[in-house]
Coordinates of C-alpha atoms in Angstrom, one line a residue:
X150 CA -24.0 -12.4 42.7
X151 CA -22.5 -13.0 39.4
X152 CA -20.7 -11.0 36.3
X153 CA -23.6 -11.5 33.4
X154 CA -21.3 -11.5 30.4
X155 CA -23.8 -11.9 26.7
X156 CA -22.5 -14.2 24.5
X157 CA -23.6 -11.5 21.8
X158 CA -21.6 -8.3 23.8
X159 CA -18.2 -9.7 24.6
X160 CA -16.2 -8.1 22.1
X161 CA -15.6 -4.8 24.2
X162 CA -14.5 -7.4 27.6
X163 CA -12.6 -9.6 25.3
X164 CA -10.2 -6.5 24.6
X165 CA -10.3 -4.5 27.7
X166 CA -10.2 -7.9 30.6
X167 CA -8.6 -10.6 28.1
X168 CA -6.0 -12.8 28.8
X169 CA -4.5 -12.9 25.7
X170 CA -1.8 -15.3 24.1
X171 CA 1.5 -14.2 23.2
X172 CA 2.8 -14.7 20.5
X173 CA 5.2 -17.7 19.5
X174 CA 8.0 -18.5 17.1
X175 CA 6.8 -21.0 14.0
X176 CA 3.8 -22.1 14.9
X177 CA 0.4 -22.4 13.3
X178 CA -2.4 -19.3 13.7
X179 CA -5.5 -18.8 13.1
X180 CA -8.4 -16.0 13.6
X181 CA -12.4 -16.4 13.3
X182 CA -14.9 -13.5 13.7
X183 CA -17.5 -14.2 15.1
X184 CA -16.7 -17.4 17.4
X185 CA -20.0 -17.1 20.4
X186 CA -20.4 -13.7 19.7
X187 CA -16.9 -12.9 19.9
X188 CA -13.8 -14.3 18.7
X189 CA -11.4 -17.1 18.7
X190 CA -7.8 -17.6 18.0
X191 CA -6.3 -20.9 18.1
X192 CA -2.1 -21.7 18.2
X193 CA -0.9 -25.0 17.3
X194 CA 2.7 -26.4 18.0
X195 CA 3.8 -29.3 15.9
X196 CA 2.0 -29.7 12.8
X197 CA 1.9 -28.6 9.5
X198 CA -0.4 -25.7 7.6
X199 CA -2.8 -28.9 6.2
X200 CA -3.2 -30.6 9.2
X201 CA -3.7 -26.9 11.5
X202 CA -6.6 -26.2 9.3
X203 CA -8.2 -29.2 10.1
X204 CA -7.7 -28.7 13.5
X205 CA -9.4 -25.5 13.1
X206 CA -12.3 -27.0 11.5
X207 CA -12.7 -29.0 14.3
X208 CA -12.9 -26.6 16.6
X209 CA -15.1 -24.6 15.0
X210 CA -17.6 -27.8 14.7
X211 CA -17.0 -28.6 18.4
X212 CA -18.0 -24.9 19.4
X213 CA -21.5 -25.0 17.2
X214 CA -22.6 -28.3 18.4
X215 CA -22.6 -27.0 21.9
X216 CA -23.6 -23.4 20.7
X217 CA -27.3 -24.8 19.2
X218 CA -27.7 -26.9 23.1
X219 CA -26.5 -23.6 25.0
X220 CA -26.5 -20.0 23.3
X221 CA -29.4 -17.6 25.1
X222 CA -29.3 -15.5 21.9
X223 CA -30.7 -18.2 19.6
X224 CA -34.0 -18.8 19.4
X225 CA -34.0 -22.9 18.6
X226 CA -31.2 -23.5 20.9
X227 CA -32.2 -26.4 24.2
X228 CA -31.6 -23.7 26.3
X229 CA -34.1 -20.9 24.8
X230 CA -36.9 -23.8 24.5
X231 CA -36.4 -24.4 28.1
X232 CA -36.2 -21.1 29.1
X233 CA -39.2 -20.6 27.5
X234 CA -41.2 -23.1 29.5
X235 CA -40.7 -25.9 27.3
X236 CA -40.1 -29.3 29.3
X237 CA -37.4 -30.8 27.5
X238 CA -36.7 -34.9 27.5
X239 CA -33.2 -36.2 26.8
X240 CA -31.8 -33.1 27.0
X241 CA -28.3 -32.0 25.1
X242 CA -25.9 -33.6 27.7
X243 CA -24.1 -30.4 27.4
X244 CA -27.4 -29.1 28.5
X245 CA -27.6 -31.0 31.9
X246 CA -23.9 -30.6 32.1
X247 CA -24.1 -26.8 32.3
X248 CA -26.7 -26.6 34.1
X249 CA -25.1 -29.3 36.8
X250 CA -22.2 -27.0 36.7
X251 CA -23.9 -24.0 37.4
X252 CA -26.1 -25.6 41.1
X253 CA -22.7 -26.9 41.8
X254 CA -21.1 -23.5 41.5
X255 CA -24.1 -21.7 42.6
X256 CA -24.0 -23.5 46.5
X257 CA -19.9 -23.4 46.5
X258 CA -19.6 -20.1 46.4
X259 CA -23.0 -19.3 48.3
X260 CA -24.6 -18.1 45.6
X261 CA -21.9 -15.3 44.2
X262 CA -22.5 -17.6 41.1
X263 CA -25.9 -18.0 39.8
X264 CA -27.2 -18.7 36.3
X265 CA -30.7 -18.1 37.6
X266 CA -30.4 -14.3 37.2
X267 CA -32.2 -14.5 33.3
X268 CA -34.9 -12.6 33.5
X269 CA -33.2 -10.1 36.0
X270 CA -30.7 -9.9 33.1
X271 CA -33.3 -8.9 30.9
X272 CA -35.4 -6.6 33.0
X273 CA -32.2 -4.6 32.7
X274 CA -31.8 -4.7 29.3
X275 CA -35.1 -3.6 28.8
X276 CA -34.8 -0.9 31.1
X277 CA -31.8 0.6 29.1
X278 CA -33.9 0.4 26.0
X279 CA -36.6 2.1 27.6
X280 CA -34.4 4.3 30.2
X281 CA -36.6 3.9 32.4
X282 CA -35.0 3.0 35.7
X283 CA -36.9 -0.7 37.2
X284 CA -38.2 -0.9 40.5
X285 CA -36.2 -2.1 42.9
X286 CA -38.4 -3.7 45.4
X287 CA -40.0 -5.6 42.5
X288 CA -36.6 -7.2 41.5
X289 CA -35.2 -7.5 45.2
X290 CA -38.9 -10.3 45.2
X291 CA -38.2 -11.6 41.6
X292 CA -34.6 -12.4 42.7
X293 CA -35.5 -13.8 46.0
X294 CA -37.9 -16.3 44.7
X295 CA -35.6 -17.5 41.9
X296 CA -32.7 -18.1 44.2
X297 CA -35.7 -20.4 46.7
X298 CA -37.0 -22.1 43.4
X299 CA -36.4 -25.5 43.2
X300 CA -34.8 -27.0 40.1
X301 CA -33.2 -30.8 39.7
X302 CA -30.6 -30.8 36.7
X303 CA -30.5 -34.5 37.1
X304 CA -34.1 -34.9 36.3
X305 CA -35.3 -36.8 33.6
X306 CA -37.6 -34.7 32.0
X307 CA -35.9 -30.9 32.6
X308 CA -38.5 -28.0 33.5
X309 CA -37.3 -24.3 34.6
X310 CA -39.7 -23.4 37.9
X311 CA -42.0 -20.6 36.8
X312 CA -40.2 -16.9 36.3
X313 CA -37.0 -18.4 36.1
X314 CA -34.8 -18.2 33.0
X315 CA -31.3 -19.7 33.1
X316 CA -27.8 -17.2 32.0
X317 CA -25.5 -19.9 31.4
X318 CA -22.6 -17.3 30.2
X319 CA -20.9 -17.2 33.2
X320 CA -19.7 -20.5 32.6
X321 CA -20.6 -21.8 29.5
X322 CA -17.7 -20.4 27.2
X323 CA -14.8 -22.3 29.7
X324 CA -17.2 -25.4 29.1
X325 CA -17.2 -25.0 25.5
X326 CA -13.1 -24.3 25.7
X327 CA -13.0 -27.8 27.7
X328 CA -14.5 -29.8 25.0
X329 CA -12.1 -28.2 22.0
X330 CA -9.0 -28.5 24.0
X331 CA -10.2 -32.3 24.3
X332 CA -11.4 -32.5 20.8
X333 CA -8.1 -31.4 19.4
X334 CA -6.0 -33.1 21.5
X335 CA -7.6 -36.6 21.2
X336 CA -8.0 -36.2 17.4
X337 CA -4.6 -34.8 16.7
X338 CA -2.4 -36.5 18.8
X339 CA 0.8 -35.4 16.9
X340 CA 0.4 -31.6 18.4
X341 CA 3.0 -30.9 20.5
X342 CA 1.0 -27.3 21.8
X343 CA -2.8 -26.1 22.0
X344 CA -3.6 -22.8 22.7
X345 CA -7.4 -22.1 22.3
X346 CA -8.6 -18.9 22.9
X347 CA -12.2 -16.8 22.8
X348 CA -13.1 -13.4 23.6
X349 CA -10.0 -13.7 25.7
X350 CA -10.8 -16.9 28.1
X351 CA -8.3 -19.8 26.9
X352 CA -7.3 -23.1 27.6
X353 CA -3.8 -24.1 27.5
X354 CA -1.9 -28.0 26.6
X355 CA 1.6 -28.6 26.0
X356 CA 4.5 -26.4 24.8
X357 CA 5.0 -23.7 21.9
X358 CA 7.7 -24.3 19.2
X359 CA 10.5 -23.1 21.3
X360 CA 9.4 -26.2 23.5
X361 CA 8.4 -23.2 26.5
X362 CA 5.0 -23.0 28.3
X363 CA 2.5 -20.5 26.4
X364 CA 3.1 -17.2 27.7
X365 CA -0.5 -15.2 28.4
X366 CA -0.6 -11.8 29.2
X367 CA -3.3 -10.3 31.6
X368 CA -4.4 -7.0 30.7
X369 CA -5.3 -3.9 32.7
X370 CA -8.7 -4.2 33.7
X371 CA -8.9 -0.6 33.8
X372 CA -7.5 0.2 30.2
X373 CA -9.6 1.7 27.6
X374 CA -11.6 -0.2 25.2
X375 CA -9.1 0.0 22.2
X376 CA -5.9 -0.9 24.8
X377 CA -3.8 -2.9 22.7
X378 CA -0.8 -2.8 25.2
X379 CA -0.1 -6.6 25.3
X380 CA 2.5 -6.7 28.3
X381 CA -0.6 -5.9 30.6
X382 CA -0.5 -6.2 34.5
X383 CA 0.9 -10.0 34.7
X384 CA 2.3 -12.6 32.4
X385 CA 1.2 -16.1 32.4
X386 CA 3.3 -18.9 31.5
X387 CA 0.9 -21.8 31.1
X388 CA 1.2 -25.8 29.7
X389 CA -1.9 -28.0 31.3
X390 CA -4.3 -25.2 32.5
X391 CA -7.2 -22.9 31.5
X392 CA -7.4 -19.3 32.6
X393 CA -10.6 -17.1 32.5
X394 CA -11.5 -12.9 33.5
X395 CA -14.1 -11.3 34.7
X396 CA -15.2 -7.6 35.2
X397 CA -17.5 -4.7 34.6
X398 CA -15.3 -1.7 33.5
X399 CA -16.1 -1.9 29.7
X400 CA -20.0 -2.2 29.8
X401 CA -23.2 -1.9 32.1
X402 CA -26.6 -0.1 31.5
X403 CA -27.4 3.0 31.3
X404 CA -30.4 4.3 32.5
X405 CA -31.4 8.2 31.7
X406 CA -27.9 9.9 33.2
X407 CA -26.9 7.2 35.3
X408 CA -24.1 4.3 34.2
X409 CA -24.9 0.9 36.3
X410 CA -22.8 -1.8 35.9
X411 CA -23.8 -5.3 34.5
X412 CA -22.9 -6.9 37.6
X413 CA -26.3 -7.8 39.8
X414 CA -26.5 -9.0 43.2
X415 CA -28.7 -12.4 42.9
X416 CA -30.2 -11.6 46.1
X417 CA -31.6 -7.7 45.1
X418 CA -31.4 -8.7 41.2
X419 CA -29.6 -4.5 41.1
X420 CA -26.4 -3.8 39.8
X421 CA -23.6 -3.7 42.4
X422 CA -21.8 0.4 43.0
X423 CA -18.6 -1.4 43.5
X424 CA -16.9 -4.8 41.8
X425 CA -13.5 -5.8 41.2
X426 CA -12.3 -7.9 38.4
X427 CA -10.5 -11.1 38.5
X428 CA -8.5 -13.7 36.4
X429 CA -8.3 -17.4 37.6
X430 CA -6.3 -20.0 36.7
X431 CA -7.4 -23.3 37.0
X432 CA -7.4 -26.7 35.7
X433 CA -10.6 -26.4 33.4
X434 CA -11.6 -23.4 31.8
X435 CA -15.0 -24.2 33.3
X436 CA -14.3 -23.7 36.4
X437 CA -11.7 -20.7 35.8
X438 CA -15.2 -19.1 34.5
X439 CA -17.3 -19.8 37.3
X440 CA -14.9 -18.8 39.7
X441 CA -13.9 -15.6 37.7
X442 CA -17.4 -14.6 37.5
X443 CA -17.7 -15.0 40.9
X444 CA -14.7 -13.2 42.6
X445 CA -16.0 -10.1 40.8
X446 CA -18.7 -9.8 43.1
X447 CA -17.7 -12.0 46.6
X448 CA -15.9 -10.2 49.7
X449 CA -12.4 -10.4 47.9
X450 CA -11.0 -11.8 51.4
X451 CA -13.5 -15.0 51.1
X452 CA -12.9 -15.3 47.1
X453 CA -9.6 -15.7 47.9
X454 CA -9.8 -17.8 50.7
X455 CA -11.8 -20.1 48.1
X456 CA -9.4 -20.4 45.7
X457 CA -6.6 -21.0 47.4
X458 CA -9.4 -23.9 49.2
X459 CA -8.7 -25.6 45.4
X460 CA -6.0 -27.7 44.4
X461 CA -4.0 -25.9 40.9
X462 CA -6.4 -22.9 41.2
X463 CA -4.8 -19.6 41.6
X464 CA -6.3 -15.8 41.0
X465 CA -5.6 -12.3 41.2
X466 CA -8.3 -9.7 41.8
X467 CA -8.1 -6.1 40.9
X468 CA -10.0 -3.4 42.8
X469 CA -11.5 0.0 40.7
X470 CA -8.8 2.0 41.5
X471 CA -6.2 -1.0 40.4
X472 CA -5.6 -2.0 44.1
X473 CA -4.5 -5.6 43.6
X474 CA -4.8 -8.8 45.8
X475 CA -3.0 -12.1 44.5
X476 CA -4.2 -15.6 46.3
X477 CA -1.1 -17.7 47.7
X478 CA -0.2 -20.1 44.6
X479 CA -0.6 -16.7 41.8
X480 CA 2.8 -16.1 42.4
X481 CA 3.9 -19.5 41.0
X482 CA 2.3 -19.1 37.9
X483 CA 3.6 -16.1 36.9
X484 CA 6.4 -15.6 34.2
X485 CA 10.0 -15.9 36.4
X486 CA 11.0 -13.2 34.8
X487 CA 7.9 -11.1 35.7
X488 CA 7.4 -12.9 39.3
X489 CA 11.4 -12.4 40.7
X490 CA 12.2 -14.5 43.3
X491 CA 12.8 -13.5 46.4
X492 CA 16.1 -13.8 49.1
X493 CA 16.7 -17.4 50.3
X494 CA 18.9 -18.5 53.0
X495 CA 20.3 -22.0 52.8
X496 CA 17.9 -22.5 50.0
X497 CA 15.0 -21.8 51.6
X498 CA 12.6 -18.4 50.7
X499 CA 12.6 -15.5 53.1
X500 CA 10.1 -13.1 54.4
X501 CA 9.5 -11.6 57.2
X502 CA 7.4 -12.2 60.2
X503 CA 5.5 -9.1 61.7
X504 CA 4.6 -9.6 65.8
X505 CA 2.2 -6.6 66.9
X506 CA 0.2 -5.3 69.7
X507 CA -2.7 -4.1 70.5
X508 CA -2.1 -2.1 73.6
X509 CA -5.2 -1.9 76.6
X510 CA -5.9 1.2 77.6
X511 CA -8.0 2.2 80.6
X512 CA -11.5 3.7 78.8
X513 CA -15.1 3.8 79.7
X514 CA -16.1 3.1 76.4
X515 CA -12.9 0.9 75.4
X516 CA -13.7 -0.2 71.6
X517 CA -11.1 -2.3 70.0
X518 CA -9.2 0.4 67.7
X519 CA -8.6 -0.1 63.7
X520 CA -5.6 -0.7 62.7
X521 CA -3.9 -1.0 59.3
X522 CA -0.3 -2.5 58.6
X523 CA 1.4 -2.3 54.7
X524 CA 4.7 -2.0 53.3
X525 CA 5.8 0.9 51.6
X526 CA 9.1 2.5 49.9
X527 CA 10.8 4.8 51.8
X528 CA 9.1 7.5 49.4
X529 CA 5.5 6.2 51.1
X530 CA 4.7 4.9 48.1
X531 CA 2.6 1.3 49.0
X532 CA 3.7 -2.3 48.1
X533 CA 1.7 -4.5 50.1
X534 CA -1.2 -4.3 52.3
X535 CA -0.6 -6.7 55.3
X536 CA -3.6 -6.3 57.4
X537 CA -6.8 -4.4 57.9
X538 CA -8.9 -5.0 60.9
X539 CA -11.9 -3.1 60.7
X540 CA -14.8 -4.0 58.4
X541 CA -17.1 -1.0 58.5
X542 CA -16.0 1.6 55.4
X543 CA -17.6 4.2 57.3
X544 CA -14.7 3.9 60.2
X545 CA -12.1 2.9 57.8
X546 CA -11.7 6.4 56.9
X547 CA -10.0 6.8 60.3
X548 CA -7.2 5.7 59.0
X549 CA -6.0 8.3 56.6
X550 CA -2.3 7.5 55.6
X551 CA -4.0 3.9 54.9
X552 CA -6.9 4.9 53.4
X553 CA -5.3 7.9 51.0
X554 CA -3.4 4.4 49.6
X555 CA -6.2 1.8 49.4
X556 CA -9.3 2.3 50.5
X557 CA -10.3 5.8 49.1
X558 CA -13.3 5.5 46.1
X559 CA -13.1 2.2 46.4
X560 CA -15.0 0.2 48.8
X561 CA -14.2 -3.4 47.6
X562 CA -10.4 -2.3 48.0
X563 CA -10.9 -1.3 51.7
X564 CA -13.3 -4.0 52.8
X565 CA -10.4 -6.6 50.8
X566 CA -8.8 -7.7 53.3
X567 CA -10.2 -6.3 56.4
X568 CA -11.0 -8.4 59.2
X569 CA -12.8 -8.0 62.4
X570 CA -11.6 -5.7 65.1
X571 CA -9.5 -7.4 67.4
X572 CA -9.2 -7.7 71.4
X573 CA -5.7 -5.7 72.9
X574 CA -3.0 -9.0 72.8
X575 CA -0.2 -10.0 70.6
X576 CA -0.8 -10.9 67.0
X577 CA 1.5 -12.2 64.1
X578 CA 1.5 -11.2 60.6
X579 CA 3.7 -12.2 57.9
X580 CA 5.3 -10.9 54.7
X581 CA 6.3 -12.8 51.6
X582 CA 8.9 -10.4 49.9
X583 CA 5.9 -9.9 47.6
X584 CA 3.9 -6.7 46.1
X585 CA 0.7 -6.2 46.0
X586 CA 0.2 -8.5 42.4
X587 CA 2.6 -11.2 43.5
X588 CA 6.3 -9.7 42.1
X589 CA 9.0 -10.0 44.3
X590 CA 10.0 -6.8 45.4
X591 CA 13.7 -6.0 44.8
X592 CA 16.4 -5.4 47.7
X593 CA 16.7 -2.5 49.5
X594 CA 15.0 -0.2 52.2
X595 CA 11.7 0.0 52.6
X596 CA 9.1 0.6 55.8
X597 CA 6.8 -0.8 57.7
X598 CA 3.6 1.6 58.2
X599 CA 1.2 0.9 60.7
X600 CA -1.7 3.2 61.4
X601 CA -4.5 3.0 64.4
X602 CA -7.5 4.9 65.3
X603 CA -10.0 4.0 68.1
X604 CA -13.7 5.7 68.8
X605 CA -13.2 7.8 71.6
X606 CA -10.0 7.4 71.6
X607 CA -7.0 8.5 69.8
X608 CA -4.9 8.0 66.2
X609 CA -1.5 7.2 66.0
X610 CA 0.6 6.1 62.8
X611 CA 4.2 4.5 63.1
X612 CA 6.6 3.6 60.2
X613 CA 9.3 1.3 61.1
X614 CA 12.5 1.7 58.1
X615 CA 14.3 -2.3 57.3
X616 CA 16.7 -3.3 54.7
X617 CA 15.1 -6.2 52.9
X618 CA 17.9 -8.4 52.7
X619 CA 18.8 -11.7 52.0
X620 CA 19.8 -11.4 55.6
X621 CA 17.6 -9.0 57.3
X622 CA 18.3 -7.8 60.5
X623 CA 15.7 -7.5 63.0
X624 CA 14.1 -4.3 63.7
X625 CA 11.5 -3.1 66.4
X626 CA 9.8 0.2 67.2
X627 CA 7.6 1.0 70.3
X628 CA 4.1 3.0 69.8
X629 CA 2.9 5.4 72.3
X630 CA -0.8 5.1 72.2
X631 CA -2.8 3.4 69.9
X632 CA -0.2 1.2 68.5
X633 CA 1.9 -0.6 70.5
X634 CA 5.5 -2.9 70.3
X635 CA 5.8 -3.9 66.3
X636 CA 8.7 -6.5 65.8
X637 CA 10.2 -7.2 62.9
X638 CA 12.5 -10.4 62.2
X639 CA 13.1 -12.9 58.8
X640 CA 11.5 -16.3 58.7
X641 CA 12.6 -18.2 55.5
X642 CA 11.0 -21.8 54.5
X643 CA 11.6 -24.0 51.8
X644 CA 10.3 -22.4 48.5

């Protein structure tokens, strides 16, 4: 599965998923329309009005040499002669490099990256020109046999398998951002800060004029088109890293009354009812692309797990209804300001640690009850999902008090987390000091809520008040069906 984002179409993403660089004292601007169908905006710490428009020249050059190898939306590009069934020998290297990228990304992620999906893409567009809706057991086979065809980037001579047409967008842009960044920054040596953005993907070296990382904000992914409100959901503070969105809330196709979003599952080649967005930060801008592209559409529980699999990589994935879910090292990358720090004891972070259990109860048709555990304000108002186990929608609904919170209308939010029913026996969970996007939550009483529903059985829900403190006292509560002894106690380790 993959977001398909057009070179030629980014303008409405670009304002309503961008990252966008804040703005710095005393340093050197500049703004081109159109930049790959979109735009780019370029800051530059440590040099002077002459030598800034060079730089910009530069970058410019840099972007339409790889443009001609990789745009879909020119005709003499490498890419459009392969696409159309041209064999091509000595390809661009930025070509083979792509298209290396994209097999790599393509088997890392299991395929919720592809740039096979081409003429799926375009099957789609067509069929919002026509509105006429496609058939789906047609593109279900199309996409099948595209994601079995064989292809060799390596080869010498480079042929696309019959049917197949390669979308490099998904990752070509944070490619492109890769070569400028090195461009300017092996040309220009005397810059002290490069911040290269376009259509709100960017790539980050060095330090602004006030000698502090570049601050990027993350906007609301579920803003309107013309949301100009540049504080956003998170701030960024960034000096050697790249940082890329993806999402589907600003476009899709629309076929006679119905709105579908641009967002196809490479495996049924149709548009997915339900996909978060995401923004990844990571070392490259390449693969901050791939891997945003790709966290729109994966369980968010396994994207996740992914990126925190990668060394400097860190992500924050946003549900429809705004439900959040931050990876481990997000925090860490967030303005302090914005991020708050939570207690510490003896120098070392707190949280809590969370031991619960699953009572047995005598049954004839025992199944292993659903159970939900989050932190919430003494209001009710939620912080921080803990734990879902349960990963069938249908019986997530069980749960109301959880589900009125996080899973309602939004079926990517409830299955985020959610794990596998589990066995009666006691479990551990844990607790940062952290909200849902990764802020430290400030000092003061809150509650544990747990929740629990079994088929043929009963529902029980259970809220357990705490001070969160820099020395929190430990706390425990007894359920009396479903939901059995919760214990609550801090655990703090170093930082």
């Amino acid at each position: 599965m993959r977001a398909y984002r057009g070179t030629g179409r980014r303008l409405a993403l670009a304002v309503a998923l961008a990252c966008l660089p804040l703005a710095a004292a005393a340093v050197e601007r500049h703004h081109r329309d159109p930049v790959l169908g979109t735009s780019l905006d370029l800051q530059l710490a440590g040099v002077d009005a002459a030598t800034g428009e060079r730089m910009l020249a530069a970058a410019l050059d840099e972007i339409a040499a790889h443009e001609a190898a990789l745009s879909g939306w020119r005709d003499d590009s490498a890419l459009s002669r392969l696409n159309a069934g041209t064999p091509i020998a000595g390809p661009p290297p930025a070509l083979r490099d792509v298209l290396a990228a994209c097999e790599q990304w393509r088997a890392r992620t299991a395929g919720a990256f592809s740039c096979r999906l081409g003429s799926l893409v375009q099957a789609w567009r067509q069929a919002d020109a026509d509105d006429i809706l496609p058939s789906r057991p047609e593109l279900r086979r199309q996409a099948r046999e595209l994601a079995q065809a064989s292809f060799d980037p390596q080869a010498p001579v480079l042929a696309a398998p019959p049917g197949l047409r390669f979308d490099v967008d998904g990752i070509a842009k944070g490619w492109i951002l890769d070569r400028v960044l090195q461009r300017l920054r092996a040309q220009f040596p005397q810059a002290r800060g490069i911040a290269v953005d376009i259509g709100g993907d960017g790539a980050y070296w060095g330090r602004d004029d006030d000698g502090q990382p570049w601050q990027v904000a993350v906007a609301d992914p579920r803003a309107p088109r013309d949301n100009h409100d540049v504080r956003g959901i998170a701030r960024l503070r960034l000096d050697d890293a790249a940082v890329a969105s993806s999402g589907h809330a600003s476009r899709g196709y629309a076929v006679g009354r119905r709105q579908f979003s641009h967002i196809l599952d490479p495996l049924e080649g149709w548009p997915l009812a339900y996909a978060p967005s995401a923004t990844v930060i990571a070392a490259d801008a390449a693969t901050a692309d791939a891997l945003a592209t790709a966290l729109a559409v994966m369980p968010i529980r396994e994207g996740l797990a992914l990126v925190d699999s990668l060394p400097g990589t860190a992500a924050l994935v946003v549900g429809e209804q705004g439900v959040a879910f931050a990876s481990a090292a997000w925090p860490a990358r967030l303005d302090p300001a914005q991020a708050g720090q939570v207690p510490q004891r003896n120098g070392q972070a707190c949280g809590l640690q969370i031991d619960y259990t699953i009572p047995e109860r005598p049954a004839d048709r025992y199944r292993n009850p659903y159970l939900a555990l989050w932190i919430a304000r003494p209001d009710g108002t939620p912080v921080r999902q803990l734990l879902v186990l349960g990963d069938r929608s249908r019986w997530l609904g069980e749960l109301p008090a959880w589900w009125r919170h996080y899973g309602r209308n939004d079926n990517a939010a409830a299955l985020g987390i959610a794990r596998p029913t589990r066995r009666p026996g006691a479990y551990s969970v844990g607790w940062d000091g952290r909200d849902d996007f990764g802020r430290a939550v400030a000092q003061g009483d809150y509650l544990l809520q747990a929740e629990a529903a079994r088929e043929h059985g009963g529902h029980e829900t259970l809220s357990l008040p705490f001070a969160w403190r820099a020395r929190t006292r430990a706390a425990n509560a007894q359920g009396g069906s479903e939901i059995g002894r919760i214990e609550l106690r801090q655990a703090c380790r170093p930082g």
